[in-house]
């Protein structure tokens, strides 16, 4: 089999060092952002610019009337209102979710402990009957611990992301006074803080957990990595509530603010007279930042866990080859270094001077990181893998060469890029699909909705082929392990992906603050340009999340099937087929719940906003202040209450199906949910993204065609606003939450597989 070039000791050092580099880099970026002051100091904004500061800068500010203390004070006030709203919502959410976590941790312990009647004796290994492994009770305890670890890391990732975003939004607004390039750098740096913290934390916690568990498990790697799967489950279950709760919050506020403000009252977006405007801006942070952070952390944790579980029963685990075993962690470590270099291209090597350079700069980030990562993966595959080894493949061992594994990761990496670019083509207003949707607004909202839906369905085609090709290639080379590392390949540039993704909501908030603080039209135009690019990148980020979820889910499915000792999943057996049907239905049920929740919360919001406009004298004239707090409370209460049923649906389905109908039916349910969930998720997020950018296209009026449809307030514009409002829950609540549904059910089934294999299928045993 041969040994690896990289020694075990070197691996023990390289992984944590890369994680620390990521954390240090994010702190440096944070420090650079924090140098912009949000206090009305006369020379603050010119003195900390470093090069070229002084008189010239000061003049620009004087000329735009920007040394206006009131503007800076207002920005600071609005920022603290948004930050307080976001923090209080997340604390409330985490209290509820914390109770659920503890209850679920107890469930994990009871279910897994009861596999051998809570016995403390060693048991025969599942895959290697000649050896003795640690008792099932140990797996129960350690799975519970890793579940809690994953959950806590997920919460911290989301919370830190939100804190950074609310810290950076007003700073982006203030920098926009000096030009679009300066504002872009602030927004992008803040996104990078979140991206690197999350990637490095996820890697470090997983690495520490493996090393601590090894103290107990010793040579029993099969048991060790089975217990580690709890980490992925913890990460994703928190992400589910973060995504659903945050999604309902942000969209209730957004839909309420848009319907009354823009359509009925004809006031601009983010107008300070609109009572729902603070809730809307808070929502961007709790949904798009905290939710997205937890979501991608979950994908990352699960793809690592899926790869480790399969590797532990392959030659890596049997021969106790630690370096090869840590291949997934080494790929992620390389990812952090690659993303670090990539980030410098956006912030330090090139400067953005004009609005039209924003979107290309963000796209370059994706291309540069993918190209560099391809080289990085080749190096890791060469030094960290033996030249040939065997991979577990449903009962047999398959011989694999190290270059084949490199191709598996590479296929996932490039499939991610393809999905990203297809998503961009369908959701950016620079291309014909969105322009066609905008054009259809001439004849009213109905045609806009028809065109938008058609665009979403059509946008599924190429991503599905990309996922299909990567599955076929990676499975042919390295069985289920190949699929797990392909998913990891797609997520290996997670730091850059998240930076691009978090940049969107930060720019969106910056625009809102500019409008509320009454800044000049020119500044609002700059923040709008940043925001429009951010909308597209958010859609790209969702594309990545959904594509990686499909691969991760399939890898977890493979690990589950192996662990539950199912030799083949035969679609023609009734047990499996009924599972397929029910599984394919689940994403629809789940989407119905989340859409309805947004609808009912938005209804309350619309009523409250109307009530304030009608009863507060002088509000429309701008003489009285609206009651922002009531709207924030409506969003908070609605999202906390409404996130529980969809969450329960996803968490309880595998438990109920596995316990009562057994592992074969459960394998059908997982396959069905994967196949239908991916399609709905892609079409929902792209439809919503296209409607949003069609509206922005008309508002910006940048081309001759757009000007024939505008200006704001024209009939085509009103039709576009309605389309955007319908698309909001699709692209920010249902679509993104579906990828968590797919992964979470698979990872949960894997964690509970020992219990289902021993005690599952009660109904079929009775009859």
XYZ file of C-alpha atoms in Angstrom:
767
model
C 0.000 0.000 0.000
C 2.924 2.353 0.597
C 3.207 5.157 3.130
C 2.514 8.886 2.888
C 5.159 11.583 2.302
C 3.710 13.733 5.099
C 4.444 12.188 8.519
C 1.777 11.805 11.222
C 3.586 14.354 13.369
C 3.571 16.884 10.527
C -0.190 16.374 10.105
C -0.693 16.940 13.839
C 1.045 20.309 13.409
C -0.194 21.441 9.959
C -3.953 21.229 10.618
C -4.126 23.409 13.773
C -1.524 25.832 12.365
C -3.656 26.449 9.243
C -6.705 26.954 11.451
C -4.824 29.503 13.576
C -3.633 31.315 10.442
C -7.293 31.607 9.395
C -8.313 33.012 12.777
C -5.417 35.512 12.852
C -6.178 36.661 9.298
C -9.831 37.277 10.171
C -8.777 39.307 13.237
C -6.468 41.437 11.066
C -9.346 42.111 8.638
C -11.572 43.011 11.583
C -8.936 45.418 12.893
C -8.737 47.133 9.472
C -12.524 47.574 9.406
C -12.608 48.856 12.985
C -10.250 51.727 12.107
C -13.159 53.510 10.433
C -14.790 55.533 13.182
C -18.542 55.879 13.542
C -18.286 58.913 15.786
C -18.549 62.492 14.522
C -14.860 63.376 14.810
C -13.951 66.126 12.358
C -10.822 64.499 10.967
C -11.571 60.877 11.670
C -12.445 59.765 8.179
C -9.470 61.440 6.567
C -6.778 60.650 9.119
C -7.099 56.875 9.121
C -6.930 56.471 5.389
C -3.153 56.044 5.463
C -1.920 56.982 2.011
C -3.183 60.092 0.257
C -5.049 61.324 3.309
C -5.272 64.893 4.423
C -6.360 67.946 2.543
C -7.676 66.287 -0.648
C -9.952 63.873 1.141
C -11.180 66.558 3.450
C -12.173 68.725 0.481
C -14.250 65.967 -1.079
C -16.147 65.644 2.145
C -16.738 69.366 2.477
C -17.967 69.546 -1.082
C -20.578 66.832 -0.558
C -21.574 68.413 2.720
C -20.470 65.298 4.504
C -18.744 66.547 7.520
C -22.247 66.969 8.675
C -22.163 65.734 12.271
C -25.830 64.839 12.096
C -25.272 62.297 9.334
C -22.552 60.441 11.256
C -24.539 60.556 14.494
C -27.610 59.241 12.685
C -25.605 56.413 11.114
C -24.316 55.431 14.549
C -27.845 55.491 16.020
C -29.308 53.357 13.238
C -26.432 50.918 13.463
C -26.936 50.396 17.191
C -30.700 49.909 16.680
C -30.030 47.199 14.067
C -27.354 45.564 16.213
C -29.586 45.504 19.310
C -32.508 44.058 17.356
C -30.357 41.292 15.857
C -28.681 40.403 19.151
C -31.927 40.230 21.114
C -33.552 38.072 18.420
C -30.654 35.611 18.321
C -30.578 35.364 22.128
C -34.305 34.604 22.191
C -33.913 32.068 19.391
C -30.955 30.344 21.038
C -32.841 30.003 24.340
C -35.601 28.032 22.621
C -33.203 26.050 20.494
C -31.016 25.357 23.536
C -33.880 23.553 25.263
C -34.458 21.525 22.115
C -30.729 20.684 21.865
C -30.586 19.310 25.388
C -33.704 17.216 24.777
C -32.302 15.877 21.517
C -28.925 15.120 23.130
C -30.735 12.988 25.726
C -32.577 11.211 22.892
C -29.274 10.417 21.144
C -27.870 8.984 24.354
C -30.953 6.853 25.081
C -31.366 5.538 21.528
C -27.704 4.670 20.975
C -27.147 3.441 24.513
C -30.056 1.001 24.235
C -28.503 -0.758 21.213
C -26.845 -3.236 23.588
C -29.014 -2.589 26.618
C -26.598 0.010 28.095
C -23.920 -2.675 28.516
C -20.366 -1.547 29.305
C -18.739 -4.672 27.817
C -16.702 -4.478 24.611
C -18.593 -5.582 21.494
C -17.592 -7.247 18.255
C -16.702 -4.659 15.581
C -19.349 -4.119 12.889
C -17.009 -4.277 9.890
C -14.194 -6.406 11.275
C -15.745 -9.275 13.309
C -12.313 -10.639 14.403
C -11.634 -7.494 16.464
C -13.283 -6.232 19.620
C -14.513 -2.610 19.720
C -15.531 -0.235 22.513
C -19.086 -0.718 23.907
C -22.154 0.851 22.284
C -22.607 2.906 25.454
C -19.314 4.701 24.703
C -20.537 5.569 21.202
C -23.738 6.927 22.789
C -21.835 9.159 25.217
C -19.294 10.427 22.669
C -21.927 10.972 19.935
C -23.867 13.106 22.410
C -20.744 15.115 23.265
C -19.835 15.676 19.595
C -23.469 16.628 18.871
C -23.293 19.355 21.526
C -19.891 20.486 20.207
C -21.262 20.809 16.669
C -24.325 22.686 17.920
C -22.291 25.163 19.962
C -19.784 25.767 17.142
C -22.681 26.369 14.743
C -24.300 28.888 17.092
C -21.021 30.725 17.647
C -20.368 30.847 13.876
C -23.760 32.395 13.222
C -23.591 34.811 16.133
C -20.089 36.099 15.339
C -21.085 36.584 11.708
C -24.084 38.654 12.743
C -21.986 40.743 15.148
C -19.415 41.514 12.449
C -22.082 42.404 9.889
C -23.891 44.816 12.211
C -20.517 46.309 13.112
C -19.588 46.902 9.472
C -22.833 48.163 7.920
C -22.603 51.822 9.009
C -18.873 51.844 8.284
C -19.617 50.792 4.707
C -22.143 53.646 4.422
C -19.647 56.207 5.687
C -16.893 54.946 3.366
C -19.308 55.202 0.403
C -18.919 58.967 0.734
C -15.354 58.605 -0.546
C -16.275 56.377 -3.453
C -17.556 52.972 -4.328
C -14.123 51.292 -4.099
C -13.620 52.221 -0.441
C -17.107 51.008 0.494
C -16.570 47.744 -1.386
C -13.367 47.005 0.533
C -15.060 47.529 3.928
C -18.005 45.308 3.044
C -15.784 42.613 1.574
C -13.300 42.640 4.465
C -16.137 42.233 6.953
C -17.452 39.283 4.954
C -13.956 37.790 5.014
C -13.829 38.058 8.820
C -16.872 35.824 8.997
C -15.692 33.426 6.283
C -12.283 32.780 7.826
C -13.516 32.575 11.418
C -16.098 29.997 10.414
C -13.778 27.852 8.275
C -11.018 27.922 10.883
C -13.297 27.284 13.873
C -15.054 24.400 12.139
C -11.711 22.784 11.323
C -10.119 23.405 14.716
C -13.021 22.111 16.824
C -13.326 18.964 14.699
C -9.575 18.359 14.899
C -9.487 18.824 18.694
C -12.533 16.544 19.116
C -10.875 13.753 17.110
C -7.689 13.990 19.191
C -9.531 14.031 22.518
C -11.777 11.102 21.554
C -8.659 9.189 20.489
C -7.441 9.214 24.098
C -10.342 6.915 24.987
C -10.856 4.972 21.769
C -7.171 4.188 21.131
C -7.019 1.861 18.140
C -10.802 1.509 17.741
C -11.077 4.019 14.884
C -14.341 2.570 13.670
C -16.061 3.551 16.929
C -14.179 6.847 17.139
C -15.317 8.200 13.770
C -18.821 6.844 14.227
C -19.058 8.976 17.372
C -17.654 12.011 15.488
C -20.700 12.015 13.128
C -22.642 13.682 15.951
C -20.612 16.826 15.172
C -22.254 17.152 11.761
C -25.692 16.495 13.235
C -25.236 19.215 15.865
C -24.037 21.724 13.281
C -26.930 21.113 10.927
C -29.743 20.949 13.463
C -28.776 24.401 14.727
C -28.514 25.613 11.145
C -32.048 24.418 10.441
C -33.533 26.581 13.173
C -31.240 29.482 12.329
C -32.194 29.351 8.666
C -35.934 28.845 9.167
C -36.263 31.252 12.111
C -34.046 33.892 10.521
C -35.719 33.425 7.140
C -39.210 33.933 8.565
C -38.022 36.975 10.518
C -36.362 38.723 7.610
C -39.096 38.049 5.093
C -42.021 38.996 7.339
C -40.389 42.393 7.813
C -39.341 42.723 4.181
C -42.728 41.831 2.699
C -44.559 44.045 5.210
C -42.261 47.007 4.563
C -42.457 46.635 0.762
C -46.209 46.131 0.426
C -47.268 49.103 2.519
C -44.290 51.387 1.916
C -43.556 50.968 -1.776
C -46.850 49.792 -3.254
C -49.428 51.619 -1.112
C -47.637 54.713 0.159
C -45.171 55.178 -2.701
C -42.218 55.909 -0.428
C -38.737 54.564 -1.327
C -37.216 51.393 0.113
C -35.643 51.871 3.561
C -37.420 55.202 4.072
C -37.149 56.113 7.800
C -40.883 56.863 7.870
C -41.602 53.160 7.310
C -42.190 51.481 10.710
C -40.890 48.090 9.486
C -37.591 49.417 8.200
C -35.444 48.551 11.231
C -36.954 45.055 11.418
C -36.180 44.630 7.704
C -32.515 45.527 8.212
C -32.235 43.366 11.332
C -33.668 40.512 9.260
C -30.857 40.731 6.708
C -28.413 39.980 9.511
C -30.244 37.177 11.320
C -31.412 35.400 8.163
C -28.805 35.935 5.492
C -25.757 36.126 7.760
C -26.362 34.082 10.925
C -28.514 31.530 9.056
C -26.132 31.234 6.109
C -23.119 30.885 8.408
C -24.656 28.036 10.390
C -25.865 26.401 7.170
C -22.476 26.290 5.441
C -20.787 25.275 8.665
C -23.233 22.344 8.830
C -22.410 21.271 5.250
C -18.733 21.527 5.999
C -18.965 19.483 9.217
C -21.087 16.807 7.556
C -18.965 16.331 4.466
C -15.916 15.953 6.736
C -17.789 13.460 8.959
C -19.068 11.446 5.973
C -15.536 11.177 4.551
C -14.061 10.225 7.937
C -16.656 7.505 8.589
C -16.033 5.836 5.226
C -12.240 6.216 5.604
C -12.280 4.620 9.056
C -13.485 1.309 7.584
C -11.137 1.546 4.569
C -7.400 0.799 4.523
C -6.660 4.202 6.153
C -8.565 3.198 9.270
C -7.650 -0.495 9.282
C -3.904 0.307 8.991
C -4.228 3.298 11.355
C -2.680 5.674 8.839
C -3.385 8.991 10.586
C -2.211 11.321 7.794
C -4.313 9.646 5.095
C -7.220 9.498 7.542
C -6.963 13.288 7.969
C -7.053 13.899 4.191
C -10.421 15.748 4.465
C -9.004 18.015 7.186
C -5.838 18.665 5.166
C -7.935 19.647 2.125
C -9.821 22.133 4.326
C -6.538 23.465 5.764
C -5.236 24.058 2.255
C -8.565 25.776 1.512
C -7.954 28.343 4.252
C -4.510 29.233 2.838
C -5.857 29.452 -0.734
C -8.778 31.681 0.306
C -6.368 33.931 2.212
C -4.384 34.623 -0.971
C -7.624 35.014 -2.967
C -9.004 37.601 -0.537
C -5.938 39.796 -0.982
C -6.755 40.057 -4.698
C -10.022 41.818 -3.834
C -8.811 44.051 -1.013
C -5.126 44.796 -1.641
C -3.831 43.889 -5.111
C -6.491 45.624 -7.229
C -8.603 48.644 -6.463
C -12.177 49.073 -7.660
C -12.717 52.493 -9.207
C -16.098 52.240 -10.918
C -19.461 50.653 -10.249
C -19.179 48.292 -13.208
C -16.057 46.682 -11.707
C -17.835 45.360 -8.597
C -19.455 42.229 -9.988
C -16.392 41.127 -12.039
C -14.246 41.529 -8.896
C -16.516 39.182 -6.955
C -16.608 36.682 -9.828
C -12.811 36.745 -10.005
C -12.763 35.695 -6.363
C -14.556 32.476 -7.281
C -12.337 31.765 -10.278
C -9.033 32.546 -8.535
C -9.917 30.458 -5.476
C -10.987 27.499 -7.653
C -7.845 27.564 -9.807
C -5.501 27.915 -6.824
C -7.403 25.252 -4.891
C -7.004 22.790 -7.767
C -3.229 23.134 -7.397
C -3.539 22.955 -3.612
C -5.568 19.736 -3.718
C -3.017 18.184 -6.093
C -0.254 18.920 -3.567
C -2.276 17.575 -0.615
C -3.218 14.411 -2.548
C 0.434 13.841 -3.417
C 1.888 14.272 0.085
C -0.959 13.005 2.297
C -2.091 9.846 0.471
C -0.294 6.572 -0.227
C 0.145 5.912 -3.968
C -2.539 3.223 -3.743
C -5.007 2.211 -1.027
C -8.417 0.557 -0.618
C -11.772 2.231 -0.002
C -14.807 0.507 1.553
C -17.456 -0.066 -1.102
C -20.654 -1.679 0.241
C -19.061 -4.748 1.780
C -15.931 -5.045 -0.375
C -12.709 -3.028 -0.582
C -11.979 -1.129 -3.801
C -8.387 -0.327 -4.814
C -7.911 3.399 -5.494
C -4.886 5.438 -6.621
C -4.090 8.840 -5.126
C -4.567 10.716 -8.438
C -8.126 9.328 -8.627
C -8.957 10.882 -5.270
C -7.485 14.182 -6.476
C -9.879 14.019 -9.454
C -12.834 13.393 -7.112
C -12.089 16.554 -5.126
C -11.370 18.459 -8.339
C -14.679 17.440 -9.902
C -16.571 18.712 -6.854
C -14.578 21.945 -6.833
C -15.259 22.749 -10.503
C -18.890 21.592 -10.341
C -19.318 24.209 -7.607
C -17.907 26.883 -9.881
C -20.215 25.831 -12.744
C -23.262 25.906 -10.453
C -22.143 29.341 -9.238
C -21.871 30.746 -12.745
C -25.134 29.248 -13.989
C -26.865 30.730 -10.951
C -25.284 34.068 -11.749
C -26.434 33.892 -15.380
C -30.030 33.293 -14.304
C -30.151 35.844 -11.478
C -27.942 38.762 -12.545
C -29.608 41.649 -14.368
C -26.622 41.860 -16.713
C -27.944 38.884 -18.721
C -31.018 38.238 -20.827
C -33.027 35.910 -18.477
C -33.581 38.612 -15.826
C -34.018 41.308 -18.483
C -36.786 39.187 -20.057
C -38.484 38.924 -16.669
C -38.205 42.704 -16.250
C -39.631 43.200 -19.745
C -42.638 41.009 -18.910
C -43.620 43.544 -16.215
C -45.003 45.784 -18.977
C -48.188 43.722 -18.966
C -48.512 43.513 -15.181
C -47.639 41.280 -12.269
C -49.181 38.066 -13.670
C -46.819 37.795 -16.651
C -43.902 38.699 -14.382
C -44.785 35.773 -12.101
C -45.150 33.372 -15.056
C -41.782 34.376 -16.545
C -40.084 34.203 -13.150
C -41.356 30.701 -12.407
C -40.290 29.504 -15.854
C -36.821 30.958 -15.323
C -36.491 29.132 -11.984
C -37.482 25.765 -13.435
C -35.136 26.218 -16.370
C -32.221 27.179 -14.145
C -32.287 23.704 -12.580
C -31.082 21.927 -15.747
C -27.344 22.651 -15.840
C -26.690 22.469 -12.058
C -28.352 19.037 -11.944
C -26.161 17.806 -14.817
C -23.092 19.209 -13.030
C -24.060 17.381 -9.819
C -24.851 14.195 -11.779
C -21.490 14.202 -13.569
C -19.575 14.812 -10.354
C -21.458 11.974 -8.627
C -20.761 9.558 -11.480
C -17.067 10.435 -11.777
C -16.338 10.450 -8.059
C -18.279 7.250 -7.350
C -16.596 5.430 -10.250
C -13.163 6.326 -8.890
C -13.562 5.992 -5.126
C -17.084 4.792 -4.251
C -18.858 6.707 -1.455
C -15.600 8.200 -0.176
C -15.201 9.838 -3.586
C -18.588 11.544 -3.257
C -17.800 12.731 0.279
C -14.511 14.341 -0.831
C -16.214 15.824 -3.923
C -18.610 17.577 -1.533
C -15.625 18.676 0.496
C -14.016 19.962 -2.713
C -17.069 22.104 -3.392
C -16.847 23.474 0.155
C -13.053 23.747 0.315
C -13.160 27.423 -0.689
C -15.842 28.083 1.954
C -13.971 31.102 3.380
C -14.120 32.954 0.043
C -17.671 31.743 -0.627
C -18.872 33.059 2.714
C -17.014 36.354 2.314
C -18.806 36.932 -0.998
C -22.068 35.852 0.544
C -21.894 37.972 3.690
C -20.875 40.959 1.576
C -24.442 41.094 0.152
C -26.451 41.711 3.360
C -23.761 44.125 4.633
C -24.146 46.244 1.457
C -27.928 45.949 1.700
C -27.802 47.304 5.260
C -25.393 50.051 4.204
C -27.928 51.219 1.605
C -30.683 51.176 4.210
C -28.602 53.248 6.612
C -27.754 55.773 3.857
C -31.462 56.201 3.078
C -32.489 56.484 6.740
C -29.709 58.930 7.574
C -30.857 61.129 4.661
C -27.601 60.982 2.717
C -27.325 62.346 -0.809
C -28.677 60.568 -3.869
C -25.154 59.837 -5.136
C -24.281 57.818 -2.049
C -27.490 55.832 -2.268
C -26.610 55.044 -5.905
C -23.233 53.677 -4.821
C -24.704 51.501 -2.082
C -27.398 50.288 -4.510
C -24.707 49.200 -6.951
C -22.930 47.292 -4.157
C -26.252 45.753 -3.138
C -27.243 44.629 -6.667
C -23.908 42.806 -7.006
C -24.505 41.392 -3.523
C -27.886 40.000 -4.568
C -26.295 37.992 -7.335
C -23.470 36.758 -5.128
C -26.020 35.713 -2.505
C -27.721 33.616 -5.196
C -24.323 32.121 -6.099
C -23.753 31.309 -2.431
C -27.111 29.566 -2.242
C -26.234 27.614 -5.394
C -23.042 26.391 -3.705
C -24.924 25.497 -0.533
C -27.544 23.493 -2.445
C -25.048 21.726 -4.726
C -22.823 20.741 -1.812
C -25.900 19.642 0.176
C -26.808 17.201 -2.611
C -23.326 15.643 -2.606
C -23.015 15.650 1.199
C -26.413 14.049 1.548
C -25.532 11.304 -0.920
C -22.236 10.616 0.881
C -24.048 10.435 4.231
C -26.667 8.199 2.615
C -23.896 5.834 1.511
C -22.380 5.807 4.997
C -25.844 5.146 6.490
C -26.526 2.248 4.123
C -23.141 0.702 5.001
C -23.646 1.223 8.745
C -27.175 -0.185 8.720
C -25.835 -3.276 6.877
C -28.146 -2.919 3.861
C -26.471 -4.627 0.907
C -28.655 -3.081 -1.811
C -31.469 -0.540 -1.892
C -33.989 -2.114 -4.257
C -36.567 0.357 -5.565
C -38.886 -2.469 -6.578
C -39.513 -3.651 -3.013
C -42.659 -1.994 -1.620
C -40.887 -1.018 1.632
C -38.375 1.108 -0.284
C -40.803 2.471 -2.861
C -43.266 3.852 -0.309
C -40.280 5.508 1.354
C -39.290 7.106 -1.965
C -42.757 8.558 -2.466
C -43.001 9.932 1.062
C -39.442 11.275 0.929
C -40.122 13.127 -2.340
C -43.198 14.700 -0.736
C -41.356 16.021 2.358
C -39.706 19.069 0.698
C -43.175 20.195 -0.480
C -44.636 19.800 2.995
C -41.680 21.637 4.492
C -41.874 24.478 1.908
C -45.611 24.801 2.513
C -44.975 25.276 6.225
C -42.235 27.883 5.763
C -44.086 29.839 3.035
C -47.264 29.915 5.106
C -45.307 31.089 8.150
C -43.845 33.996 6.182
C -47.293 34.803 4.798
C -49.024 34.894 8.167
C -46.193 36.854 9.823
C -46.173 39.337 6.920
C -49.928 39.762 7.302
C -49.494 40.889 10.922
C -46.665 43.173 9.843
C -48.717 44.809 7.059
C -51.575 45.467 9.496
C -49.208 47.043 12.026
C -47.483 49.263 9.425
C -50.872 50.404 8.064
C -52.092 51.072 11.611
C -49.088 53.316 12.312
C -49.452 55.262 9.063
C -53.135 55.808 9.801
C -52.943 56.640 13.513
C -49.616 58.436 14.117
C -50.169 62.091 13.118
C -47.367 63.629 11.035
C -45.689 60.283 10.247
C -46.089 60.571 6.478
C -44.758 64.154 6.554
C -41.691 62.979 8.476
C -42.566 65.055 11.563
C -43.196 62.084 13.898
C -41.087 58.973 14.528
C -42.631 55.561 13.823
C -42.715 52.860 16.496
C -39.969 50.552 15.190
C -39.935 48.325 18.284
C -43.443 46.907 17.742
C -42.498 45.742 14.243
C -39.299 44.144 15.533
C -41.368 42.342 18.184
C -43.883 41.062 15.589
C -41.069 39.569 13.516
C -39.346 38.031 16.539
C -42.489 36.433 17.983
C -43.647 35.109 14.630
C -40.334 33.532 13.718
C -39.794 31.859 17.107
C -43.293 30.401 17.074
C -43.263 29.379 13.419
C -39.805 27.778 13.259
C -40.783 24.886 15.533
C -43.191 22.871 13.284
C -40.890 22.741 10.198
C -37.960 21.934 12.480
C -39.900 19.135 14.166
C -40.926 17.720 10.774
C -37.298 17.351 9.671
C -35.928 16.103 12.991
C -38.678 13.583 13.756
C -39.165 12.028 10.302
C -36.010 9.836 10.338
C -36.686 8.785 13.950
C -40.286 7.767 13.282
C -39.588 6.072 9.941
C -36.485 4.260 11.205
C -38.116 3.060 14.407
C -41.456 1.943 12.964
C -40.675 1.078 9.341
C -37.001 0.119 9.486
C -33.837 0.983 7.593
C -35.012 0.007 4.098
C -38.001 2.350 4.132
C -35.781 5.040 5.664
C -33.252 4.647 2.850
C -36.148 5.225 0.418
C -37.238 8.357 2.308
C -33.694 9.774 2.215
C -33.304 9.116 -1.511
C -36.722 10.643 -2.292
C -36.083 13.773 -0.216
C -32.676 14.254 -1.844
C -33.973 13.947 -5.393
C -36.963 16.258 -5.048
C -35.423 18.672 -2.514
C -32.497 19.681 -4.725
C -34.771 20.615 -7.631
C -37.181 22.696 -5.550
C -34.339 24.418 -3.693
C -32.510 25.514 -6.859
C -35.646 26.701 -8.646
C -36.989 28.531 -5.560
C -33.795 30.483 -4.885
C -33.221 31.371 -8.540
C -36.814 32.469 -9.143
C -36.661 34.736 -6.095
C -33.241 36.107 -7.041
C -34.371 36.855 -10.607
C -37.502 38.729 -9.463
C -35.454 40.771 -7.020
C -32.893 41.774 -9.645
C -35.572 42.457 -12.289
C -36.969 45.037 -9.856
C -33.464 46.473 -9.267
C -32.884 46.556 -13.054
C -35.959 48.736 -13.550
C -35.069 50.959 -10.560
C -31.467 51.551 -11.635
C -32.497 52.531 -15.182
C -28.961 51.903 -16.384
C -29.838 50.909 -19.971
C -32.202 52.294 -22.612
C -34.428 49.226 -22.155
C -34.602 49.690 -18.368
C -35.529 53.357 -18.750
C -38.549 52.468 -20.925
C -39.859 50.369 -17.983
C -39.171 52.854 -15.169
C -39.030 55.092 -13.253
C -39.841 53.985 -9.678
C -43.578 54.087 -9.144
C -44.480 53.300 -12.777
C -46.850 50.384 -13.498
C -44.074 48.013 -14.663
C -42.107 48.899 -11.519
C -45.110 48.104 -9.303
C -45.498 44.746 -11.073
C -41.801 44.084 -10.441
C -42.187 44.910 -6.735
C -45.028 42.367 -6.473
C -42.846 39.703 -8.127
C -39.997 40.547 -5.758
C -42.324 40.262 -2.769
C -43.553 36.813 -3.860
C -39.955 35.741 -4.446
C -38.762 36.827 -0.998
C -39.933 33.769 0.970
C -38.868 31.518 -1.934
C -35.282 32.724 -2.107
C -34.636 33.485 1.555
C -36.758 31.060 3.550
C -37.925 27.922 1.719
C -35.115 27.525 -0.835
C -32.124 27.820 1.506
C -33.791 25.813 4.298
C -34.420 22.879 1.950
C -30.748 22.089 1.582
C -30.595 21.675 5.363
C -33.613 19.332 5.218
C -31.775 17.097 2.738
C -28.523 16.923 4.740
C -30.013 16.858 8.200
C -32.227 13.840 7.599
C -29.266 11.935 6.153
C -26.830 12.753 8.957
C -29.459 12.027 11.594
C -30.157 8.631 10.040
C -26.421 7.909 10.081
C -26.048 8.818 13.773
C -29.039 6.656 14.739
C -28.152 3.850 12.291
C -26.926 1.409 15.009
C -30.278 1.730 16.812
C -32.362 1.367 13.631
C -30.332 -1.656 12.501
C -30.875 -3.389 15.853
C -34.380 -2.347 16.938
C -35.916 -0.612 13.884
C -38.935 -1.665 11.807
C -41.309 -2.379 14.698
C -44.423 -2.367 12.510
C -43.046 -4.940 10.079
C -41.945 -7.127 13.001
C -45.476 -7.138 14.466
C -47.219 -8.092 11.231
